[in-house]
PDB file of C-alpha atoms and ligand atoms in Angstrom:
ATOM      1  CA  UNK C   1      38.343 189.702 -27.121  1.00 98.00           C
ATOM      2  CA  UNK C   2      42.126 190.075 -26.834  1.00 98.00           C
ATOM      3  CA  UNK C   3      44.069 191.050 -29.956  1.00 98.00           C
ATOM      4  CA  UNK C   4      47.753 190.086 -29.886  1.00 98.00           C
ATOM      5  CA  UNK C   5      50.445 190.978 -32.369  1.00 98.00           C
ATOM      6  CA  UNK C   6      53.354 189.428 -30.491  1.00 98.00           C
ATOM      7  CA  UNK C   7      54.179 185.758 -29.905  1.00 98.00           C
ATOM      8  CA  UNK C   8      54.875 186.400 -26.204  1.00 98.00           C
ATOM      9  CA  UNK C   9      51.489 188.118 -25.776  1.00 98.00           C
ATOM     10  CA  UNK C  10      49.370 185.350 -27.351  1.00 98.00           C
ATOM     11  CA  UNK C  11      51.304 182.741 -25.352  1.00 98.00           C
ATOM     12  CA  UNK C  12      50.440 184.490 -22.120  1.00 98.00           C
ATOM     13  CA  UNK C  13      46.761 184.945 -23.159  1.00 98.00           C
ATOM     14  CA  UNK C  14      46.503 181.226 -24.029  1.00 98.00           C
ATOM     15  CA  UNK C  15      48.000 180.344 -20.633  1.00 98.00           C
ATOM     16  CA  UNK C  16      45.198 182.355 -18.979  1.00 98.00           C
ATOM     17  CA  UNK C  17      42.496 180.822 -21.217  1.00 98.00           C
ATOM     18  CA  UNK C  18      43.721 177.327 -20.435  1.00 98.00           C
ATOM     19  CA  UNK C  19      42.702 177.811 -16.806  1.00 98.00           C
ATOM     20  CA  UNK C  20      39.062 177.482 -17.999  1.00 96.00           C
ATOM     21  CA  UNK C  21      39.747 174.288 -19.956  1.00 98.00           C
ATOM     22  CA  UNK C  22      40.980 173.163 -23.382  1.00 98.00           C
ATOM     23  CA  UNK C  23      41.671 175.720 -26.109  1.00 98.00           C
ATOM     24  CA  UNK C  24      40.515 175.482 -29.737  1.00 99.00           C
ATOM     25  CA  UNK C  25      42.427 177.151 -32.550  1.00 99.00           C
ATOM     26  CA  UNK C  26      41.294 178.359 -35.993  1.00 99.00           C
ATOM     27  CA  UNK C  27      44.243 179.365 -38.210  1.00 99.00           C
ATOM     28  CA  UNK C  28      43.217 181.706 -41.068  1.00 98.00           C
ATOM     29  CA  UNK C  29      44.579 184.166 -43.585  1.00 98.00           C
ATOM     30  CA  UNK C  30      41.741 186.582 -42.762  1.00 98.00           C
ATOM     31  CA  UNK C  31      39.190 188.313 -45.019  1.00 97.00           C
ATOM     32  CA  UNK C  32      36.492 186.290 -43.305  1.00 98.00           C
ATOM     33  CA  UNK C  33      33.516 184.753 -45.060  1.00 97.00           C
ATOM     34  CA  UNK C  34      30.859 182.376 -43.782  1.00 98.00           C
ATOM     35  CA  UNK C  35      33.300 179.436 -44.131  1.00 98.00           C
ATOM     36  CA  UNK C  36      35.711 180.972 -41.581  1.00 98.00           C
ATOM     37  CA  UNK C  37      32.850 181.965 -39.264  1.00 98.00           C
ATOM     38  CA  UNK C  38      31.501 178.412 -39.368  1.00 98.00           C
ATOM     39  CA  UNK C  39      34.919 177.107 -38.231  1.00 98.00           C
ATOM     40  CA  UNK C  40      34.881 179.599 -35.342  1.00 98.00           C
ATOM     41  CA  UNK C  41      31.278 178.744 -34.344  1.00 98.00           C
ATOM     42  CA  UNK C  42      32.043 175.034 -34.424  1.00 98.00           C
ATOM     43  CA  UNK C  43      35.154 175.615 -32.278  1.00 98.00           C
ATOM     44  CA  UNK C  44      33.050 177.754 -29.893  1.00 98.00           C
ATOM     45  CA  UNK C  45      30.369 175.048 -29.673  1.00 98.00           C
ATOM     46  CA  UNK C  46      32.875 172.367 -28.703  1.00 98.00           C
ATOM     47  CA  UNK C  47      35.482 174.211 -26.599  1.00 98.00           C
ATOM     48  CA  UNK C  48      35.421 176.735 -23.742  1.00 98.00           C
ATOM     49  CA  UNK C  49      38.007 179.009 -25.430  1.00 98.00           C
ATOM     50  CA  UNK C  50      38.703 179.866 -29.066  1.00 99.00           C
ATOM     51  CA  UNK C  51      41.842 181.472 -30.493  1.00 99.00           C
ATOM     52  CA  UNK C  52      41.982 182.602 -34.149  1.00 99.00           C
ATOM     53  CA  UNK C  53      45.095 183.594 -36.093  1.00 99.00           C
ATOM     54  CA  UNK C  54      45.057 186.020 -39.010  1.00 98.00           C
ATOM     55  CA  UNK C  55      48.247 185.918 -41.052  1.00 98.00           C
ATOM     56  CA  UNK C  56      48.698 185.987 -44.826  1.00 98.00           C
ATOM     57  CA  UNK C  57      51.660 183.642 -44.982  1.00 98.00           C
ATOM     58  CA  UNK C  58      54.149 184.664 -47.693  1.00 98.00           C
ATOM     59  CA  UNK C  59      55.832 181.233 -47.610  1.00 98.00           C
ATOM     60  CA  UNK C  60      52.856 179.493 -49.198  1.00 98.00           C
ATOM     61  CA  UNK C  61      52.572 181.783 -52.243  1.00 97.00           C
ATOM     62  CA  UNK C  62      54.650 181.217 -55.382  1.00 96.00           C
ATOM     63  CA  UNK C  63      56.484 184.175 -56.979  1.00 95.00           C
ATOM     64  CA  UNK C  64      53.772 184.605 -59.653  1.00 92.00           C
ATOM     65  CA  UNK C  65      50.874 184.183 -57.194  1.00 95.00           C
ATOM     66  CA  UNK C  66      48.561 186.687 -55.502  1.00 93.00           C
ATOM     67  CA  UNK C  67      50.360 187.330 -52.165  1.00 97.00           C
ATOM     68  CA  UNK C  68      50.367 191.138 -52.593  1.00 96.00           C
ATOM     69  CA  UNK C  69      46.794 191.242 -53.947  1.00 95.00           C
ATOM     70  CA  UNK C  70      45.364 188.729 -51.454  1.00 96.00           C
ATOM     71  CA  UNK C  71      42.357 190.499 -49.847  1.00 96.00           C
ATOM     72  CA  UNK C  72      42.904 191.876 -46.342  1.00 97.00           C
ATOM     73  CA  UNK C  73      40.555 193.743 -43.960  1.00 98.00           C
ATOM     74  CA  UNK C  74      41.752 193.384 -40.384  1.00 98.00           C
ATOM     75  CA  UNK C  75      39.218 195.790 -38.844  1.00 98.00           C
ATOM     76  CA  UNK C  76      36.259 193.922 -40.331  1.00 98.00           C
ATOM     77  CA  UNK C  77      37.802 190.537 -39.393  1.00 98.00           C
ATOM     78  CA  UNK C  78      38.250 191.627 -35.765  1.00 98.00           C
ATOM     79  CA  UNK C  79      34.647 192.825 -35.605  1.00 98.00           C
ATOM     80  CA  UNK C  80      33.344 189.521 -37.016  1.00 98.00           C
ATOM     81  CA  UNK C  81      35.575 187.455 -34.708  1.00 98.00           C
ATOM     82  CA  UNK C  82      34.334 189.451 -31.702  1.00 98.00           C
ATOM     83  CA  UNK C  83      30.686 188.967 -32.763  1.00 98.00           C
ATOM     84  CA  UNK C  84      31.309 185.232 -33.160  1.00 98.00           C
ATOM     85  CA  UNK C  85      32.521 184.935 -29.576  1.00 98.00           C
ATOM     86  CA  UNK C  86      36.249 184.412 -30.227  1.00 98.00           C
ATOM     87  CA  UNK C  87      38.365 184.923 -27.092  1.00 98.00           C
ATOM     88  CA  UNK C  88      41.662 185.955 -28.669  1.00 99.00           C
ATOM     89  CA  UNK C  89      43.062 186.827 -32.095  1.00 99.00           C
ATOM     90  CA  UNK C  90      46.720 186.477 -32.975  1.00 99.00           C
ATOM     91  CA  UNK C  91      47.455 188.852 -35.874  1.00 98.00           C
ATOM     92  CA  UNK C  92      51.233 189.063 -36.176  1.00 98.00           C
ATOM     93  CA  UNK C  93      53.215 191.187 -38.622  1.00 98.00           C
ATOM     94  CA  UNK C  94      55.394 189.354 -41.118  1.00 98.00           C
ATOM     95  CA  UNK C  95      58.491 190.340 -39.106  1.00 98.00           C
ATOM     96  CA  UNK C  96      57.041 188.750 -35.945  1.00 98.00           C
ATOM     97  CA  UNK C  97      56.535 185.402 -37.703  1.00 98.00           C
ATOM     98  CA  UNK C  98      59.709 185.571 -39.796  1.00 98.00           C
ATOM     99  CA  UNK C  99      62.194 187.955 -38.145  1.00 98.00           C
ATOM    100  CA  UNK C 100      64.831 186.500 -40.477  1.00 97.00           C
ATOM    101  CA  UNK C 101      64.754 184.315 -43.554  1.00 95.00           C
ATOM    102  CA  UNK C 102      64.045 180.900 -41.976  1.00 96.00           C
ATOM    103  CA  UNK C 103      66.503 178.006 -42.272  1.00 98.00           C
ATOM    104  CA  UNK C 104      63.961 175.438 -41.079  1.00 98.00           C
ATOM    105  CA  UNK C 105      61.015 174.207 -43.133  1.00 98.00           C
ATOM    106  CA  UNK C 106      58.490 171.395 -42.754  1.00 98.00           C
ATOM    107  CA  UNK C 107      58.046 169.164 -45.789  1.00 98.00           C
ATOM    108  CA  UNK C 108      55.272 166.592 -45.861  1.00 98.00           C
ATOM    109  CA  UNK C 109      56.234 164.095 -48.552  1.00 98.00           C
ATOM    110  CA  UNK C 110      54.050 161.977 -50.879  1.00 97.00           C
ATOM    111  CA  UNK C 111      50.731 163.676 -50.029  1.00 98.00           C
ATOM    112  CA  UNK C 112      52.062 166.887 -51.567  1.00 98.00           C
ATOM    113  CA  UNK C 113      53.143 165.374 -54.892  1.00 97.00           C
ATOM    114  CA  UNK C 114      49.595 165.472 -56.335  1.00 98.00           C
ATOM    115  CA  UNK C 115      46.757 167.979 -56.974  1.00 98.00           C
ATOM    116  CA  UNK C 116      47.741 171.522 -55.840  1.00 98.00           C
ATOM    117  CA  UNK C 117      51.185 170.237 -54.785  1.00 98.00           C
ATOM    118  CA  UNK C 118      51.946 169.603 -58.423  1.00 97.00           C
ATOM    119  CA  UNK C 119      50.684 172.918 -59.777  1.00 94.00           C
ATOM    120  CA  UNK C 120      51.827 175.088 -56.830  1.00 96.00           C
ATOM    121  CA  UNK C 121      55.387 173.931 -56.048  1.00 96.00           C
ATOM    122  CA  UNK C 122      56.422 174.911 -52.497  1.00 97.00           C
ATOM    123  CA  UNK C 123      52.853 175.742 -51.443  1.00 98.00           C
ATOM    124  CA  UNK C 124      52.414 172.923 -48.936  1.00 98.00           C
ATOM    125  CA  UNK C 125      55.932 173.399 -47.567  1.00 98.00           C
ATOM    126  CA  UNK C 126      54.847 176.960 -46.760  1.00 98.00           C
ATOM    127  CA  UNK C 127      51.549 175.783 -45.248  1.00 98.00           C
ATOM    128  CA  UNK C 128      53.153 172.977 -43.183  1.00 98.00           C
ATOM    129  CA  UNK C 129      55.878 175.336 -41.920  1.00 98.00           C
ATOM    130  CA  UNK C 130      53.532 178.138 -40.832  1.00 98.00           C
ATOM    131  CA  UNK C 131      50.981 175.732 -39.329  1.00 99.00           C
ATOM    132  CA  UNK C 132      53.781 174.052 -37.309  1.00 98.00           C
ATOM    133  CA  UNK C 133      54.946 177.459 -36.086  1.00 98.00           C
ATOM    134  CA  UNK C 134      51.370 178.467 -35.170  1.00 99.00           C
ATOM    135  CA  UNK C 135      50.782 175.165 -33.335  1.00 98.00           C
ATOM    136  CA  UNK C 136      54.016 175.714 -31.370  1.00 98.00           C
ATOM    137  CA  UNK C 137      53.074 179.302 -30.541  1.00 98.00           C
ATOM    138  CA  UNK C 138      49.421 178.717 -29.558  1.00 98.00           C
ATOM    139  CA  UNK C 139      49.752 175.101 -28.319  1.00 98.00           C
ATOM    140  CA  UNK C 140      46.028 174.423 -28.781  1.00 98.00           C
ATOM    141  CA  UNK C 141      44.169 171.252 -27.813  1.00 98.00           C
ATOM    142  CA  UNK C 142      42.333 171.173 -31.155  1.00 98.00           C
ATOM    143  CA  UNK C 143      42.583 172.976 -34.494  1.00 99.00           C
ATOM    144  CA  UNK C 144      39.733 173.480 -36.973  1.00 99.00           C
ATOM    145  CA  UNK C 145      40.173 173.332 -40.767  1.00 98.00           C
ATOM    146  CA  UNK C 146      37.735 173.480 -43.690  1.00 98.00           C
ATOM    147  CA  UNK C 147      37.106 170.423 -45.839  1.00 98.00           C
ATOM    148  CA  UNK C 148      37.259 172.738 -48.878  1.00 98.00           C
ATOM    149  CA  UNK C 149      41.059 172.568 -48.673  1.00 98.00           C
ATOM    150  CA  UNK C 150      40.922 168.776 -48.658  1.00 98.00           C
ATOM    151  CA  UNK C 151      44.585 168.220 -49.533  1.00 98.00           C
ATOM    152  CA  UNK C 152      45.717 170.759 -46.911  1.00 98.00           C
ATOM    153  CA  UNK C 153      43.608 168.908 -44.344  1.00 98.00           C
ATOM    154  CA  UNK C 154      45.272 165.554 -45.117  1.00 98.00           C
ATOM    155  CA  UNK C 155      48.728 167.181 -45.110  1.00 98.00           C
ATOM    156  CA  UNK C 156      48.063 168.732 -41.685  1.00 98.00           C
ATOM    157  CA  UNK C 157      46.641 165.513 -40.254  1.00 98.00           C
ATOM    158  CA  UNK C 158      49.802 163.709 -41.368  1.00 98.00           C
ATOM    159  CA  UNK C 159      52.076 166.455 -40.069  1.00 98.00           C
ATOM    160  CA  UNK C 160      50.396 166.294 -36.638  1.00 98.00           C
ATOM    161  CA  UNK C 161      50.784 162.505 -36.581  1.00 98.00           C
ATOM    162  CA  UNK C 162      54.379 162.406 -37.842  1.00 98.00           C
ATOM    163  CA  UNK C 163      55.626 165.187 -35.550  1.00 98.00           C
ATOM    164  CA  UNK C 164      53.553 164.168 -32.474  1.00 98.00           C
ATOM    165  CA  UNK C 165      51.887 167.541 -32.071  1.00 98.00           C
ATOM    166  CA  UNK C 166      49.344 165.999 -29.713  1.00 96.00           C
ATOM    167  CA  UNK C 167      46.274 167.943 -30.770  1.00 98.00           C
ATOM    168  CA  UNK C 168      42.979 167.014 -32.369  1.00 98.00           C
ATOM    169  CA  UNK C 169      42.377 168.102 -35.975  1.00 98.00           C
ATOM    170  CA  UNK C 170      38.699 168.815 -36.616  1.00 98.00           C
ATOM    171  CA  UNK C 171      37.444 168.947 -40.225  1.00 98.00           C
ATOM    172  CA  UNK C 172      34.410 171.130 -40.935  1.00 98.00           C
ATOM    173  CA  UNK C 173      32.290 170.661 -44.096  1.00 98.00           C
ATOM    174  CA  UNK C 174      32.598 173.186 -46.941  1.00 98.00           C
ATOM    175  CA  UNK C 175      30.229 176.145 -46.704  1.00 98.00           C
ATOM    176  CA  UNK C 176      28.576 176.959 -50.059  1.00 98.00           C
ATOM    177  CA  UNK C 177      26.659 179.814 -51.625  1.00 98.00           C
ATOM    178  CA  UNK C 178      23.008 179.050 -52.517  1.00 98.00           C
ATOM    179  CA  UNK C 179      24.072 177.994 -56.055  1.00 97.00           C
ATOM    180  CA  UNK C 180      26.737 175.610 -54.732  1.00 98.00           C
ATOM    181  CA  UNK C 181      29.890 177.715 -55.205  1.00 98.00           C
ATOM    182  CA  UNK C 182      32.297 176.971 -52.345  1.00 98.00           C
ATOM    183  CA  UNK C 183      32.981 180.059 -50.237  1.00 98.00           C
ATOM    184  CA  UNK C 184      36.501 181.400 -50.713  1.00 97.00           C
ATOM    185  CA  UNK C 185      38.251 184.727 -50.160  1.00 95.00           C
ATOM    186  CA  UNK C 186      39.321 184.496 -53.814  1.00 96.00           C
ATOM    187  CA  UNK C 187      35.675 184.599 -55.037  1.00 97.00           C
ATOM    188  CA  UNK C 188      35.946 188.380 -54.735  1.00 96.00           C
ATOM    189  CA  UNK C 189      38.223 188.390 -57.828  1.00 96.00           C
ATOM    190  CA  UNK C 190      35.350 187.031 -60.002  1.00 98.00           C
ATOM    191  CA  UNK C 191      33.482 189.238 -62.495  1.00 98.00           C
ATOM    192  CA  UNK C 192      29.687 188.606 -62.594  1.00 98.00           C
ATOM    193  CA  UNK C 193      30.115 186.333 -65.649  1.00 98.00           C
ATOM    194  CA  UNK C 194      32.984 184.399 -64.052  1.00 98.00           C
ATOM    195  CA  UNK C 195      30.970 184.107 -60.846  1.00 98.00           C
ATOM    196  CA  UNK C 196      28.145 182.400 -62.794  1.00 98.00           C
ATOM    197  CA  UNK C 197      30.612 180.209 -64.706  1.00 98.00           C
ATOM    198  CA  UNK C 198      32.376 179.089 -61.504  1.00 98.00           C
ATOM    199  CA  UNK C 199      29.295 177.112 -60.427  1.00 98.00           C
ATOM    200  CA  UNK C 200      30.412 174.495 -62.978  1.00 98.00           C
ATOM    201  CA  UNK C 201      32.918 173.185 -60.398  1.00 98.00           C
ATOM    202  CA  UNK C 202      30.416 171.926 -57.839  1.00 98.00           C
ATOM    203  CA  UNK C 203      27.849 170.948 -60.496  1.00 98.00           C
ATOM    204  CA  UNK C 204      30.332 168.694 -62.278  1.00 98.00           C
ATOM    205  CA  UNK C 205      31.630 167.251 -58.987  1.00 98.00           C
ATOM    206  CA  UNK C 206      28.073 166.308 -58.044  1.00 98.00           C
ATOM    207  CA  UNK C 207      27.488 164.612 -61.403  1.00 98.00           C
ATOM    208  CA  UNK C 208      30.707 162.590 -60.948  1.00 98.00           C
ATOM    209  CA  UNK C 209      29.792 161.692 -57.372  1.00 98.00           C
ATOM    210  CA  UNK C 210      26.292 160.578 -58.372  1.00 97.00           C
ATOM    211  CA  UNK C 211      27.801 158.381 -61.111  1.00 97.00           C
ATOM    212  CA  UNK C 212      30.035 156.599 -58.585  1.00 97.00           C
ATOM    213  CA  UNK C 213      27.214 156.284 -56.051  1.00 96.00           C
ATOM    214  CA  UNK C 214      25.052 154.921 -58.868  1.00 95.00           C
ATOM    215  CA  UNK C 215      27.514 152.045 -59.342  1.00 94.00           C
ATOM    216  CA  UNK C 216      29.954 153.335 -62.000  1.00 95.00           C
ATOM    217  CA  UNK C 217      33.361 151.791 -61.219  1.00 92.00           C
ATOM    218  CA  UNK C 218      35.301 152.985 -64.271  1.00 96.00           C
ATOM    219  CA  UNK C 219      36.872 155.884 -62.360  1.00 96.00           C
ATOM    220  CA  UNK C 220      39.005 156.953 -65.351  1.00 97.00           C
ATOM    221  CA  UNK C 221      35.809 157.504 -67.327  1.00 97.00           C
ATOM    222  CA  UNK C 222      34.244 159.427 -64.417  1.00 98.00           C
ATOM    223  CA  UNK C 223      37.402 161.550 -64.123  1.00 98.00           C
ATOM    224  CA  UNK C 224      37.391 162.265 -67.859  1.00 98.00           C
ATOM    225  CA  UNK C 225      33.711 163.253 -67.717  1.00 98.00           C
ATOM    226  CA  UNK C 226      34.444 165.576 -64.794  1.00 98.00           C
ATOM    227  CA  UNK C 227      37.345 167.233 -66.631  1.00 98.00           C
ATOM    228  CA  UNK C 228      35.335 167.527 -69.872  1.00 98.00           C
ATOM    229  CA  UNK C 229      32.368 169.183 -68.155  1.00 98.00           C
ATOM    230  CA  UNK C 230      34.606 171.871 -66.619  1.00 98.00           C
ATOM    231  CA  UNK C 231      36.655 172.339 -69.799  1.00 98.00           C
ATOM    232  CA  UNK C 232      33.400 172.889 -71.731  1.00 98.00           C
ATOM    233  CA  UNK C 233      32.743 176.060 -69.721  1.00 98.00           C
ATOM    234  CA  UNK C 234      34.239 178.849 -71.889  1.00 98.00           C
ATOM    235  CA  UNK C 235      35.343 180.995 -68.908  1.00 98.00           C
ATOM    236  CA  UNK C 236      37.062 178.091 -67.102  1.00 98.00           C
ATOM    237  CA  UNK C 237      40.703 177.143 -67.548  1.00 98.00           C
ATOM    238  CA  UNK C 238      40.931 173.677 -66.046  1.00 98.00           C
ATOM    239  CA  UNK C 239      44.043 172.976 -63.980  1.00 98.00           C
ATOM    240  CA  UNK C 240      43.154 169.502 -62.768  1.00 98.00           C
ATOM    241  CA  UNK C 241      40.252 167.134 -62.162  1.00 98.00           C
ATOM    242  CA  UNK C 242      41.309 164.070 -60.169  1.00 98.00           C
ATOM    243  CA  UNK C 243      39.915 161.131 -58.258  1.00 98.00           C
ATOM    244  CA  UNK C 244      42.174 159.834 -55.475  1.00 98.00           C
ATOM    245  CA  UNK C 245      41.866 157.480 -52.525  1.00 98.00           C
ATOM    246  CA  UNK C 246      41.648 158.942 -49.014  1.00 98.00           C
ATOM    247  CA  UNK C 247      43.475 159.451 -46.721  1.00 96.00           C
ATOM    248  CA  UNK C 248      46.758 158.980 -48.608  1.00 97.00           C
ATOM    249  CA  UNK C 249      45.777 160.710 -51.889  1.00 98.00           C
ATOM    250  CA  UNK C 250      46.954 157.712 -53.905  1.00 98.00           C
ATOM    251  CA  UNK C 251      45.528 156.415 -57.224  1.00 97.00           C
ATOM    252  CA  UNK C 252      42.317 154.559 -56.350  1.00 96.00           C
ATOM    253  CA  UNK C 253      41.979 150.775 -56.398  1.00 92.00           C
ATOM    254  CA  UNK C 254      38.825 148.634 -56.516  1.00 86.00           C
ATOM    255  CA  UNK C 255      39.088 147.996 -52.760  1.00 90.00           C
ATOM    256  CA  UNK C 256      39.241 151.696 -51.757  1.00 92.00           C
ATOM    257  CA  UNK C 257      36.141 152.875 -49.910  1.00 93.00           C
ATOM    258  CA  UNK C 258      36.865 156.584 -49.422  1.00 97.00           C
ATOM    259  CA  UNK C 259      37.427 158.668 -52.532  1.00 98.00           C
ATOM    260  CA  UNK C 260      38.257 162.336 -53.010  1.00 98.00           C
ATOM    261  CA  UNK C 261      37.052 164.036 -56.210  1.00 98.00           C
ATOM    262  CA  UNK C 262      39.036 167.271 -56.490  1.00 98.00           C
ATOM    263  CA  UNK C 263      39.172 170.043 -59.092  1.00 98.00           C
ATOM    264  CA  UNK C 264      41.064 173.301 -59.666  1.00 98.00           C
ATOM    265  CA  UNK C 265      40.383 175.848 -62.385  1.00 98.00           C
ATOM    266  CA  UNK C 266      41.016 179.498 -63.171  1.00 98.00           C
ATOM    267  CA  UNK C 267      38.221 181.942 -63.888  1.00 98.00           C
ATOM    268  CA  UNK C 268      39.961 185.161 -64.913  1.00 98.00           C
ATOM    269  CA  UNK C 269      42.388 185.994 -62.101  1.00 96.00           C
ATOM    270  CA  UNK C 270      40.693 183.711 -59.569  1.00 97.00           C
ATOM    271  CA  UNK C 271      42.152 180.255 -59.083  1.00 97.00           C
ATOM    272  CA  UNK C 272      39.430 178.197 -57.408  1.00 98.00           C
ATOM    273  CA  UNK C 273      39.467 174.703 -55.927  1.00 98.00           C
ATOM    274  CA  UNK C 274      36.634 172.455 -54.819  1.00 98.00           C
ATOM    275  CA  UNK C 275      36.080 168.816 -53.891  1.00 98.00           C
ATOM    276  CA  UNK C 276      33.590 166.253 -52.696  1.00 98.00           C
ATOM    277  CA  UNK C 277      34.176 162.934 -51.004  1.00 98.00           C
ATOM    278  CA  UNK C 278      32.448 159.670 -51.781  1.00 97.00           C
ATOM    279  CA  UNK C 279      32.171 156.738 -49.432  1.00 96.00           C
ATOM    280  CA  UNK C 280      31.486 153.688 -51.548  1.00 90.00           C
ATOM    281  CA  UNK C 281      28.359 152.087 -50.214  1.00 77.00           C
ATOM    282  CA  UNK C 282      26.839 155.225 -48.672  1.00 61.00           C
ATOM    283  CA  UNK C 283      26.288 158.915 -49.392  1.00 52.00           C
ATOM    284  CA  UNK C 284      28.398 161.523 -47.515  1.00 50.00           C
ATOM    285  CA  UNK C 285      27.470 165.162 -47.013  1.00 47.00           C
ATOM    286  CA  UNK C 286      30.246 167.489 -48.241  1.00 54.00           C
TER     287      UNK C 286
HETATM  288  O1  LIG L 301      43.818 177.630 -45.122  1.00 97.24           O
HETATM  289  C1  LIG L 301      44.407 178.692 -44.876  1.00 97.24           C
HETATM  290  O2  LIG L 301      43.811 179.757 -44.722  1.00 97.24           O
HETATM  291  C2  LIG L 301      45.925 178.693 -44.769  1.00 97.24           C
HETATM  292  O3  LIG L 301      46.491 177.808 -45.672  1.00 97.24           O
HETATM  293  C3  LIG L 301      46.441 178.432 -43.344  1.00 97.24           C
HETATM  294  C4  LIG L 301      46.058 177.045 -42.855  1.00 97.24           C
HETATM  295  C5  LIG L 301      45.871 179.470 -42.375  1.00 97.24           C
HETATM  296  C6  LIG L 301      47.964 178.531 -43.296  1.00 97.24           C
HETATM  297  O4  LIG L 301      48.420 179.788 -43.688  1.00 97.24           O
END
């Protein structure tokens, strides 16, 4: 496995890899858990070559957020990537990605005015900018993203379409602990009590999903029930509980078939998000 810190190096490695066929890309911020490894395995299964990036992107963190504290363990990440069969890792320093304060940013409108876009101003501008840079550097044929970051996924799909990036975006279902908690690097901030309490997110999402699948069409009532169930957990500070139509993340109408049920809440210093999707008329696995 090649480990590159410089843009020029990873470009030349990708050129070599491309000789064996199309290249898959898994952008990450490191501190790997089973969710990241599943993205890499899926990329490996479908493509002859897999490139992973590890970069904690300062642009997507607000001033009061956890950029400095965000967990990092490059040695362990490189070992896991190697064991998973990754061909190359791009792990640039901040100065390699942003030698100067950038003047150019990528803003994806509309889709970023809801959910995390509302509570984390500037977050998706940071994500869209770094993902565009990474796509330009690596020039992959496909990029793999987790369904857990459902809004990020829609933002990136739209970005790729609007800016003609010419690559396939592959969504991979959320990987969960045995009790349903979605895997996240931020779960390591949870105390044992908060860890137990955090299972309320997926439990309440499932209840809401079952209600809709069972024929409930008063989505405001379902949304209120979802919010109330999370708010009733003493260790949870609810940030939002929303039901929106996919793929545009707009308020749902009776004719919408694909719905996203999304929640965000704080448990101590961990801000966690989770979601499920519902296809009206059939069950989906998320
Ligand atoms: O999902 C993440 O880990 C990050 O938002 C991403 C896509 C790697 C951009 O920094």
